[in-house]
Amino acid sequence: MKIKHIQVFVCCPGRNFVTVKITTDSGVSGLGDATLNGREMAVVAYLEEHVAPCLVGRDPQSIEDIWQYLYKGAYWRRGPVTMAAIAAIDMALWDIKGKIAGLPVYQLLGGKSRKGVNLYAHANGESIEDTLDKAAELKDQGFKAIRLQSAIPGLPVTYGVLGDKKDYFELQGNRPLPPEEVWSTQKYFALIADLFAQARDKLGTDVHLLHDVHNRLTPIEAAKLGKILEPFDLLFLEDPCMAENQDSLSVVRTHATTPLAIGESYNTIHDCREMIQNRWIDYIRTAATHAGGITAMRRIADFASLFDVKTAPHGAPDLSPVCFAAHMHLDIWAPNFGIQEYVGEGNAESLQIFKHDIKVKDGMAFVGDAPGLGIEFDEKAAAKYPYNRSYLPVSRLEDGTVWHW
Ligand code: KDG
Ligand code: MG
């Protein structure tokens, strides 16, 4: 069997998604997600110009060899563009292998380690009250883990809260240039303990609470936050500080027992190796699309398991349903799986394009038994929603200094 052709589709059913389809000479095809929010077309060019021509004619079953060929062979290793391209090819090859074997991908990984995949949902509100009303609704729907984000009084827009957007699946910053947002650590600290104190009062102790800081704090501020939140028993605190220096997390660790999660923007095992082997984190949040596909995620999960670190894959609305399907197979297999981020099944436009057999009930997802990844892509429906250039926002402090978004 040989790879016959590789196509790259870009569609925008609310969010931009880059989808790779590999077709073999026997007619079997596979899908991969290559979406890199705000830099989509760089990955498209990388795939079309530099990857696809090298793969036509190769054996699609040699997943590991193709992964190594693209990673080591290019000389230029790592980075979000390269790794999103490798990831999409890798996912599509696992999809093909499953279809050839007549097995869902989780069976190829080693089978199920659990009956379903625990999810955490998002409660985002314009005030503490609004956030907690939404959290109570999610709890009633059966979610046992909820991420809380609340607008910060005195700031026009807050990360994780809708602000001027209609819904979560709408483009962020659908404007000619990146929107700019203002950040104040002081105003954030004035709100955050109250959010979690009131959450425990209203929601009780039988629900897991989570929170994403989105890299806004310095290491010592993050340590202070971890300590302040200890009484509210979070499942995890995500991205408390930017950890380009991985040992930033050791500062947080020294002062607080609030569990830490990081990794949604990391591209390889090397980006998180030190923080895993030093046990500076509790959950690794790499995504199949941004960290090199199923092959790389399996390696990260196995490495993390040696140090009691659990997996908690990124599940934002800017990862396509193809990535979510790949995560389902990894999550149901990984012996050290922790929890999966879940923002809903997507909008009506996206559901026309991506058809899958994943069922969500009582805060848990159940992966189907279709061979491969269990996801289909409707090319005609996708063509109705062309690419729409958009950017992630840029953050500035109140004095105008550019800050971490
Ligand atoms: O593209 C960036 C988003 O995916 C990110 O801001 C979402 O932090 C995020 C999360 O935890 O879902
Ligand atoms: Mg995050």
mmCIF file of C-alpha atoms in Angstrom, residues 59-404:
data_model
loop_
_atom_site.group_PDB
_atom_site.id
_atom_site.type_symbol
_atom_site.label_atom_id
_atom_site.label_comp_id
_atom_site.label_asym_id
_atom_site.label_seq_id
_atom_site.Cartn_x
_atom_site.Cartn_y
_atom_site.Cartn_z
ATOM 1 C CA ASP A 59 4.024 3.085 2.977
ATOM 2 C CA PRO A 60 1.262 4.715 5.118
ATOM 3 C CA GLN A 61 1.622 1.938 7.693
ATOM 4 C CA SER A 62 5.157 3.064 8.648
ATOM 5 C CA ILE A 63 3.886 5.674 11.113
ATOM 6 C CA GLU A 64 6.990 5.743 13.303
ATOM 7 C CA ASP A 65 9.384 5.944 10.368
ATOM 8 C CA ILE A 66 7.414 8.798 8.784
ATOM 9 C CA TRP A 67 7.315 10.661 12.136
ATOM 10 C CA GLN A 68 11.101 10.343 12.542
ATOM 11 C CA TYR A 69 11.652 11.232 8.870
ATOM 12 C CA LEU A 70 9.695 14.488 9.238
ATOM 13 C CA TYR A 71 11.155 15.349 12.674
ATOM 14 C CA LYS A 72 14.826 14.402 12.288
ATOM 15 C CA GLY A 73 15.032 14.566 8.512
ATOM 16 C CA ALA A 74 14.245 18.269 8.173
ATOM 17 C CA TYR A 75 17.214 19.280 10.387
ATOM 18 C CA TRP A 76 14.927 22.148 11.667
ATOM 19 C CA ARG A 77 13.299 20.514 14.653
ATOM 20 C CA ARG A 78 10.424 21.509 16.936
ATOM 21 C CA GLY A 79 8.367 24.721 16.852
ATOM 22 C CA PRO A 80 4.590 25.085 16.485
ATOM 23 C CA VAL A 81 4.425 25.152 12.663
ATOM 24 C CA THR A 82 6.612 22.073 12.139
ATOM 25 C CA MET A 83 4.965 20.082 14.910
ATOM 26 C CA ALA A 84 1.375 20.898 13.844
ATOM 27 C CA ALA A 85 2.257 19.663 10.337
ATOM 28 C CA ILE A 86 3.836 16.447 11.689
ATOM 29 C CA ALA A 87 0.867 16.008 14.044
ATOM 30 C CA ALA A 88 -1.701 16.148 11.263
ATOM 31 C CA ILE A 89 0.170 13.593 9.140
ATOM 32 C CA ASP A 90 0.608 11.339 12.175
ATOM 33 C CA MET A 91 -3.101 11.442 13.144
ATOM 34 C CA ALA A 92 -4.140 10.683 9.564
ATOM 35 C CA LEU A 93 -1.770 7.679 9.445
ATOM 36 C CA TRP A 94 -3.186 6.295 12.732
ATOM 37 C CA ASP A 95 -6.674 6.764 11.266
ATOM 38 C CA ILE A 96 -5.619 4.782 8.178
ATOM 39 C CA LYS A 97 -3.961 2.044 10.251
ATOM 40 C CA GLY A 98 -7.128 1.629 12.309
ATOM 41 C CA LYS A 99 -9.279 1.422 9.188
ATOM 42 C CA ILE A 100 -6.982 -1.195 7.653
ATOM 43 C CA ALA A 101 -7.032 -3.244 10.871
ATOM 44 C CA GLY A 102 -10.782 -2.735 11.340
ATOM 45 C CA LEU A 103 -10.102 -1.401 14.857
ATOM 46 C CA PRO A 104 -10.583 1.920 16.668
ATOM 47 C CA VAL A 105 -7.257 3.655 17.366
ATOM 48 C CA TYR A 106 -7.522 3.085 21.138
ATOM 49 C CA GLN A 107 -7.319 -0.667 20.469
ATOM 50 C CA LEU A 108 -4.057 -0.143 18.563
ATOM 51 C CA LEU A 109 -2.677 1.810 21.546
ATOM 52 C CA GLY A 110 -3.392 -1.049 23.946
ATOM 53 C CA GLY A 111 -7.124 -0.950 24.611
ATOM 54 C CA LYS A 112 -9.331 0.791 27.163
ATOM 55 C CA SER A 113 -8.082 1.611 30.659
ATOM 56 C CA ARG A 114 -11.480 2.971 31.760
ATOM 57 C CA LYS A 115 -15.123 2.938 30.719
ATOM 58 C CA GLY A 116 -15.331 6.623 29.774
ATOM 59 C CA VAL A 117 -13.371 9.874 29.672
ATOM 60 C CA ASN A 118 -13.953 12.375 32.494
ATOM 61 C CA LEU A 119 -14.454 15.903 31.180
ATOM 62 C CA TYR A 120 -14.179 19.367 32.655
ATOM 63 C CA ALA A 121 -16.569 22.002 31.373
ATOM 64 C CA HIS A 122 -16.187 25.798 31.319
ATOM 65 C CA ALA A 123 -18.231 28.264 33.365
ATOM 66 C CA ASN A 124 -17.341 31.761 32.130
ATOM 67 C CA GLY A 125 -19.218 34.770 33.466
ATOM 68 C CA GLU A 126 -19.374 38.563 33.433
ATOM 69 C CA SER A 127 -19.488 38.544 37.271
ATOM 70 C CA ILE A 128 -18.912 36.018 40.069
ATOM 71 C CA GLU A 129 -22.677 35.497 40.296
ATOM 72 C CA ASP A 130 -23.002 34.902 36.543
ATOM 73 C CA THR A 131 -20.051 32.465 36.569
ATOM 74 C CA LEU A 132 -21.482 30.490 39.479
ATOM 75 C CA ASP A 133 -24.987 30.362 37.946
ATOM 76 C CA LYS A 134 -23.411 28.816 34.851
ATOM 77 C CA ALA A 135 -21.363 26.418 36.981
ATOM 78 C CA ALA A 136 -24.526 25.333 38.836
ATOM 79 C CA GLU A 137 -26.211 24.596 35.465
ATOM 80 C CA LEU A 138 -23.235 22.491 34.376
ATOM 81 C CA LYS A 139 -23.293 20.623 37.692
ATOM 82 C CA ASP A 140 -27.007 19.905 37.136
ATOM 83 C CA GLN A 141 -26.142 18.556 33.680
ATOM 84 C CA GLY A 142 -23.856 16.026 35.381
ATOM 85 C CA PHE A 143 -20.404 17.635 35.037
ATOM 86 C CA LYS A 144 -18.177 16.708 37.971
ATOM 87 C CA ALA A 145 -15.370 19.112 37.125
ATOM 88 C CA ILE A 146 -15.822 22.773 36.154
ATOM 89 C CA ARG A 147 -13.358 25.501 35.200
ATOM 90 C CA LEU A 148 -14.294 28.919 36.586
ATOM 91 C CA GLN A 149 -13.338 32.179 34.840
ATOM 92 C CA SER A 150 -14.919 35.497 35.785
ATOM 93 C CA ALA A 151 -14.609 38.982 34.278
ATOM 94 C CA ILE A 152 -12.316 41.211 36.328
ATOM 95 C CA PRO A 153 -14.021 44.427 37.499
ATOM 96 C CA GLY A 154 -12.280 47.460 36.003
ATOM 97 C CA LEU A 155 -10.934 45.652 32.900
ATOM 98 C CA PRO A 156 -12.874 45.917 29.610
ATOM 99 C CA VAL A 157 -12.350 42.232 28.599
ATOM 100 C CA THR A 158 -10.978 39.292 30.572
ATOM 101 C CA TYR A 159 -9.336 36.162 29.188
ATOM 102 C CA GLY A 160 -11.699 33.160 29.078
ATOM 103 C CA VAL A 161 -14.843 35.291 29.303
ATOM 104 C CA LEU A 162 -16.880 35.997 26.181
ATOM 105 C CA GLY A 163 -16.764 39.805 26.347
ATOM 106 C CA ASP A 164 -18.021 41.083 22.996
ATOM 107 C CA LYS A 165 -18.153 37.615 21.393
ATOM 108 C CA LYS A 166 -21.516 35.913 20.827
ATOM 109 C CA ASP A 167 -20.356 32.428 21.662
ATOM 110 C CA TYR A 168 -17.321 30.284 22.229
ATOM 111 C CA PHE A 169 -17.158 29.017 18.674
ATOM 112 C CA GLU A 170 -17.003 32.486 17.148
ATOM 113 C CA LEU A 171 -13.649 33.723 15.863
ATOM 114 C CA GLN A 172 -11.563 35.538 18.422
ATOM 115 C CA GLY A 173 -10.444 38.853 17.063
ATOM 116 C CA ASN A 174 -12.259 38.582 13.737
ATOM 117 C CA ARG A 175 -10.862 41.977 12.781
ATOM 118 C CA PRO A 176 -8.167 43.064 10.329
ATOM 119 C CA LEU A 177 -5.528 43.184 13.085
ATOM 120 C CA PRO A 178 -5.120 41.537 16.497
ATOM 121 C CA PRO A 179 -7.438 42.984 19.157
ATOM 122 C CA GLU A 180 -5.674 44.326 22.251
ATOM 123 C CA GLU A 181 -6.708 43.600 25.820
ATOM 124 C CA VAL A 182 -5.628 45.145 29.125
ATOM 125 C CA TRP A 183 -4.334 43.139 32.085
ATOM 126 C CA SER A 184 -3.953 44.099 35.745
ATOM 127 C CA THR A 185 -2.543 41.584 38.228
ATOM 128 C CA GLN A 186 -3.668 43.807 41.103
ATOM 129 C CA LYS A 187 -7.311 43.822 39.924
ATOM 130 C CA TYR A 188 -7.148 40.063 39.322
ATOM 131 C CA PHE A 189 -5.964 39.394 42.885
ATOM 132 C CA ALA A 190 -8.812 41.570 44.208
ATOM 133 C CA LEU A 191 -11.315 39.122 42.664
ATOM 134 C CA ILE A 192 -9.892 35.637 42.603
ATOM 135 C CA ALA A 193 -10.173 34.426 46.228
ATOM 136 C CA ASP A 194 -13.803 35.615 46.347
ATOM 137 C CA LEU A 195 -14.633 33.685 43.177
ATOM 138 C CA PHE A 196 -13.488 30.404 44.717
ATOM 139 C CA ALA A 197 -14.806 31.100 48.239
ATOM 140 C CA GLN A 198 -18.281 31.812 46.826
ATOM 141 C CA ALA A 199 -17.966 28.811 44.482
ATOM 142 C CA ARG A 200 -17.418 26.422 47.379
ATOM 143 C CA ASP A 201 -20.371 27.992 49.257
ATOM 144 C CA LYS A 202 -22.703 27.656 46.288
ATOM 145 C CA LEU A 203 -21.495 24.445 44.618
ATOM 146 C CA GLY A 204 -20.332 22.467 47.656
ATOM 147 C CA THR A 205 -17.357 20.139 47.849
ATOM 148 C CA ASP A 206 -18.578 17.329 45.586
ATOM 149 C CA VAL A 207 -17.455 19.048 42.365
ATOM 150 C CA HIS A 208 -13.899 19.564 41.127
ATOM 151 C CA LEU A 209 -12.978 23.189 40.455
ATOM 152 C CA LEU A 210 -10.283 24.356 38.028
ATOM 153 C CA HIS A 211 -8.929 27.700 36.902
ATOM 154 C CA ASP A 212 -6.753 28.944 34.012
ATOM 155 C CA VAL A 213 -4.416 31.884 34.732
ATOM 156 C CA HIS A 214 -3.289 31.963 31.085
ATOM 157 C CA ASN A 215 0.330 32.820 31.942
ATOM 158 C CA ARG A 216 -0.461 36.259 33.393
ATOM 159 C CA LEU A 217 1.584 36.025 36.611
ATOM 160 C CA THR A 218 5.266 36.054 37.482
ATOM 161 C CA PRO A 219 6.508 32.903 39.265
ATOM 162 C CA ILE A 220 6.302 34.407 42.758
ATOM 163 C CA GLU A 221 2.828 35.880 42.090
ATOM 164 C CA ALA A 222 1.767 32.449 40.861
ATOM 165 C CA ALA A 223 3.105 30.947 44.099
ATOM 166 C CA LYS A 224 1.061 33.474 46.086
ATOM 167 C CA LEU A 225 -2.057 32.535 44.106
ATOM 168 C CA GLY A 226 -1.467 28.795 44.600
ATOM 169 C CA LYS A 227 -1.256 29.424 48.342
ATOM 170 C CA ILE A 228 -4.373 31.641 48.446
ATOM 171 C CA LEU A 229 -6.381 28.982 46.604
ATOM 172 C CA GLU A 230 -5.271 26.048 48.805
ATOM 173 C CA PRO A 231 -8.397 26.155 51.050
ATOM 174 C CA PHE A 232 -10.663 25.771 47.984
ATOM 175 C CA ASP A 233 -9.077 22.475 46.918
ATOM 176 C CA LEU A 234 -8.723 22.957 43.136
ATOM 177 C CA LEU A 235 -8.245 19.947 40.875
ATOM 178 C CA PHE A 236 -5.641 22.108 39.164
ATOM 179 C CA LEU A 237 -4.441 25.619 38.508
ATOM 180 C CA GLU A 238 -3.505 25.965 34.848
ATOM 181 C CA ASP A 239 -0.677 27.999 33.304
ATOM 182 C CA PRO A 240 -0.036 30.043 36.475
ATOM 183 C CA CYS A 241 3.033 31.644 34.876
ATOM 184 C CA MET A 242 4.840 31.538 31.547
ATOM 185 C CA ALA A 243 7.331 28.697 31.925
ATOM 186 C CA GLU A 244 9.843 29.224 29.142
ATOM 187 C CA ASN A 245 12.211 28.673 32.048
ATOM 188 C CA GLN A 246 10.763 25.369 33.172
ATOM 189 C CA ASP A 247 12.052 25.844 36.715
ATOM 190 C CA SER A 248 9.626 28.785 37.136
ATOM 191 C CA LEU A 249 7.227 26.071 38.281
ATOM 192 C CA SER A 250 9.618 25.050 41.053
ATOM 193 C CA VAL A 251 9.063 28.497 42.616
ATOM 194 C CA VAL A 252 5.301 27.893 42.679
ATOM 195 C CA ARG A 253 5.855 24.373 44.023
ATOM 196 C CA THR A 254 8.005 25.565 46.907
ATOM 197 C CA HIS A 255 5.153 27.641 48.311
ATOM 198 C CA ALA A 256 1.864 25.963 47.408
ATOM 199 C CA THR A 257 0.214 22.541 47.309
ATOM 200 C CA THR A 258 -2.446 23.561 44.745
ATOM 201 C CA PRO A 259 -1.917 21.078 41.864
ATOM 202 C CA LEU A 260 -0.457 22.609 38.688
ATOM 203 C CA ALA A 261 -1.202 21.980 34.998
ATOM 204 C CA ILE A 262 0.675 23.288 31.990
ATOM 205 C CA GLY A 263 1.550 22.508 28.377
ATOM 206 C CA GLU A 264 -1.218 23.508 25.934
ATOM 207 C CA SER A 265 1.213 25.521 23.788
ATOM 208 C CA TYR A 266 4.143 23.065 24.032
ATOM 209 C CA ASN A 267 5.342 21.311 20.915
ATOM 210 C CA THR A 268 7.555 18.480 22.108
ATOM 211 C CA ILE A 269 8.401 16.295 25.083
ATOM 212 C CA HIS A 270 11.527 18.442 25.542
ATOM 213 C CA ASP A 271 9.394 21.519 26.326
ATOM 214 C CA CYS A 272 8.018 19.761 29.429
ATOM 215 C CA ARG A 273 10.720 17.190 30.266
ATOM 216 C CA GLU A 274 12.294 19.058 33.183
ATOM 217 C CA MET A 275 8.998 20.000 34.803
ATOM 218 C CA ILE A 276 7.804 16.396 34.585
ATOM 219 C CA GLN A 277 10.961 14.723 35.833
ATOM 220 C CA ASN A 278 11.284 17.216 38.707
ATOM 221 C CA ARG A 279 7.611 16.762 39.610
ATOM 222 C CA TRP A 280 6.971 20.517 39.345
ATOM 223 C CA ILE A 281 3.591 19.821 37.708
ATOM 224 C CA ASP A 282 0.730 17.375 38.249
ATOM 225 C CA TYR A 283 -0.990 17.461 34.841
ATOM 226 C CA ILE A 284 0.546 17.763 31.386
ATOM 227 C CA ARG A 285 -1.772 19.570 28.949
ATOM 228 C CA THR A 286 -0.129 18.999 25.572
ATOM 229 C CA ALA A 287 -2.502 18.646 22.591
ATOM 230 C CA ALA A 288 -2.155 16.060 19.819
ATOM 231 C CA THR A 289 -2.302 18.851 17.200
ATOM 232 C CA HIS A 290 0.447 20.979 18.725
ATOM 233 C CA ALA A 291 2.790 18.384 20.180
ATOM 234 C CA GLY A 292 3.369 16.083 17.195
ATOM 235 C CA GLY A 293 0.319 13.839 17.009
ATOM 236 C CA ILE A 294 -0.695 10.555 18.608
ATOM 237 C CA THR A 295 2.821 9.088 18.374
ATOM 238 C CA ALA A 296 4.283 11.996 20.369
ATOM 239 C CA MET A 297 1.404 12.202 22.871
ATOM 240 C CA ARG A 298 1.789 8.500 23.643
ATOM 241 C CA ARG A 299 5.471 9.078 24.371
ATOM 242 C CA ILE A 300 4.729 12.092 26.615
ATOM 243 C CA ALA A 301 2.032 10.141 28.509
ATOM 244 C CA ASP A 302 4.360 7.193 29.131
ATOM 245 C CA PHE A 303 7.200 9.477 30.252
ATOM 246 C CA ALA A 304 4.855 11.458 32.550
ATOM 247 C CA SER A 305 3.532 8.245 34.110
ATOM 248 C CA LEU A 306 7.017 7.501 35.489
ATOM 249 C CA PHE A 307 6.736 10.650 37.628
ATOM 250 C CA ASP A 308 3.049 10.400 38.671
ATOM 251 C CA VAL A 309 2.075 13.201 36.288
ATOM 252 C CA LYS A 310 -1.362 12.751 34.678
ATOM 253 C CA THR A 311 -2.503 13.816 31.216
ATOM 254 C CA ALA A 312 -5.132 16.555 30.727
ATOM 255 C CA PRO A 313 -5.202 17.370 26.994
ATOM 256 C CA HIS A 314 -6.088 20.852 25.788
ATOM 257 C CA GLY A 315 -9.616 20.985 24.382
ATOM 258 C CA ALA A 316 -10.259 24.610 23.396
ATOM 259 C CA PRO A 317 -12.693 25.491 20.567
ATOM 260 C CA ASP A 318 -9.752 26.292 18.265
ATOM 261 C CA LEU A 319 -8.683 22.637 18.116
ATOM 262 C CA SER A 320 -10.729 20.863 15.461
ATOM 263 C CA PRO A 321 -13.066 17.927 16.160
ATOM 264 C CA VAL A 322 -10.393 15.730 14.510
ATOM 265 C CA CYS A 323 -8.015 16.598 17.363
ATOM 266 C CA PHE A 324 -10.782 15.949 19.896
ATOM 267 C CA ALA A 325 -11.329 12.496 18.368
ATOM 268 C CA ALA A 326 -7.586 11.774 18.623
ATOM 269 C CA HIS A 327 -7.676 12.847 22.280
ATOM 270 C CA MET A 328 -10.589 10.505 22.979
ATOM 271 C CA HIS A 329 -8.512 7.506 21.882
ATOM 272 C CA LEU A 330 -5.488 8.651 23.900
ATOM 273 C CA ASP A 331 -7.624 9.441 26.976
ATOM 274 C CA ILE A 332 -9.455 6.126 27.064
ATOM 275 C CA TRP A 333 -6.125 4.292 26.722
ATOM 276 C CA ALA A 334 -3.586 6.260 28.831
ATOM 277 C CA PRO A 335 -3.112 4.544 32.201
ATOM 278 C CA ASN A 336 -2.205 7.956 33.679
ATOM 279 C CA PHE A 337 -5.068 9.904 32.084
ATOM 280 C CA GLY A 338 -6.375 12.661 34.371
ATOM 281 C CA ILE A 339 -9.116 14.722 32.740
ATOM 282 C CA GLN A 340 -10.104 16.111 29.320
ATOM 283 C CA GLU A 341 -11.023 19.755 28.689
ATOM 284 C CA TYR A 342 -14.431 19.986 26.977
ATOM 285 C CA VAL A 343 -16.150 23.100 25.606
ATOM 286 C CA GLY A 344 -19.198 21.484 24.013
ATOM 287 C CA GLU A 345 -19.754 19.669 20.743
ATOM 288 C CA GLY A 346 -19.302 22.749 18.529
ATOM 289 C CA ASN A 347 -21.705 24.905 16.545
ATOM 290 C CA ALA A 348 -24.198 23.715 13.891
ATOM 291 C CA GLU A 349 -21.866 24.682 11.006
ATOM 292 C CA SER A 350 -18.996 22.641 12.394
ATOM 293 C CA LEU A 351 -21.280 19.649 13.046
ATOM 294 C CA GLN A 352 -22.250 19.669 9.340
ATOM 295 C CA ILE A 353 -18.579 19.319 8.399
ATOM 296 C CA PHE A 354 -17.231 16.942 11.067
ATOM 297 C CA LYS A 355 -19.280 13.825 11.868
ATOM 298 C CA HIS A 356 -18.171 11.670 14.775
ATOM 299 C CA ASP A 357 -19.474 8.934 17.037
ATOM 300 C CA ILE A 358 -18.485 10.382 20.436
ATOM 301 C CA LYS A 359 -21.288 10.531 23.023
ATOM 302 C CA VAL A 360 -21.254 12.792 26.109
ATOM 303 C CA LYS A 361 -23.348 11.927 29.165
ATOM 304 C CA ASP A 362 -23.115 13.029 32.805
ATOM 305 C CA GLY A 363 -19.769 14.755 32.359
ATOM 306 C CA MET A 364 -18.176 11.767 30.640
ATOM 307 C CA ALA A 365 -17.357 11.100 26.971
ATOM 308 C CA PHE A 366 -17.694 7.687 25.360
ATOM 309 C CA VAL A 367 -15.659 6.891 22.278
ATOM 310 C CA GLY A 368 -17.301 4.781 19.565
ATOM 311 C CA ASP A 369 -16.019 1.595 17.959
ATOM 312 C CA ALA A 370 -15.684 2.790 14.357
ATOM 313 C CA PRO A 371 -12.318 1.768 12.848
ATOM 314 C CA GLY A 372 -9.631 4.468 12.961
ATOM 315 C CA LEU A 373 -10.381 7.798 14.649
ATOM 316 C CA GLY A 374 -14.120 7.520 14.025
ATOM 317 C CA ILE A 375 -14.457 10.932 12.394
ATOM 318 C CA GLU A 376 -15.555 11.989 8.908
ATOM 319 C CA PHE A 377 -14.972 15.242 7.033
ATOM 320 C CA ASP A 378 -17.548 16.572 4.543
ATOM 321 C CA GLU A 379 -15.501 18.461 1.936
ATOM 322 C CA LYS A 380 -18.550 20.033 0.243
ATOM 323 C CA ALA A 381 -19.915 21.362 3.540
ATOM 324 C CA ALA A 382 -16.437 22.677 4.445
ATOM 325 C CA ALA A 383 -16.208 24.576 1.130
ATOM 326 C CA LYS A 384 -19.220 26.669 2.197
ATOM 327 C CA TYR A 385 -17.158 28.204 5.032
ATOM 328 C CA PRO A 386 -13.917 29.607 3.603
ATOM 329 C CA TYR A 387 -10.863 30.663 5.623
ATOM 330 C CA ASN A 388 -11.233 33.945 7.479
ATOM 331 C CA ARG A 389 -7.975 35.534 8.697
ATOM 332 C CA SER A 390 -8.059 36.173 12.422
ATOM 333 C CA TYR A 391 -5.650 36.695 15.294
ATOM 334 C CA LEU A 392 -5.499 35.875 18.963
ATOM 335 C CA PRO A 393 -5.639 39.001 21.142
ATOM 336 C CA VAL A 394 -2.533 40.777 22.402
ATOM 337 C CA SER A 395 -2.350 41.738 26.077
ATOM 338 C CA ARG A 396 -0.938 44.970 27.552
ATOM 339 C CA LEU A 397 -0.547 46.148 31.130
ATOM 340 C CA GLU A 398 -2.446 49.288 32.095
ATOM 341 C CA ASP A 399 0.648 51.423 31.371
ATOM 342 C CA GLY A 400 0.833 50.021 27.811
ATOM 343 C CA THR A 401 3.582 47.409 28.289
ATOM 344 C CA VAL A 402 3.043 44.275 26.166
ATOM 345 C CA TRP A 403 2.239 41.339 28.461
ATOM 346 C CA HIS A 404 1.605 37.593 28.098
#
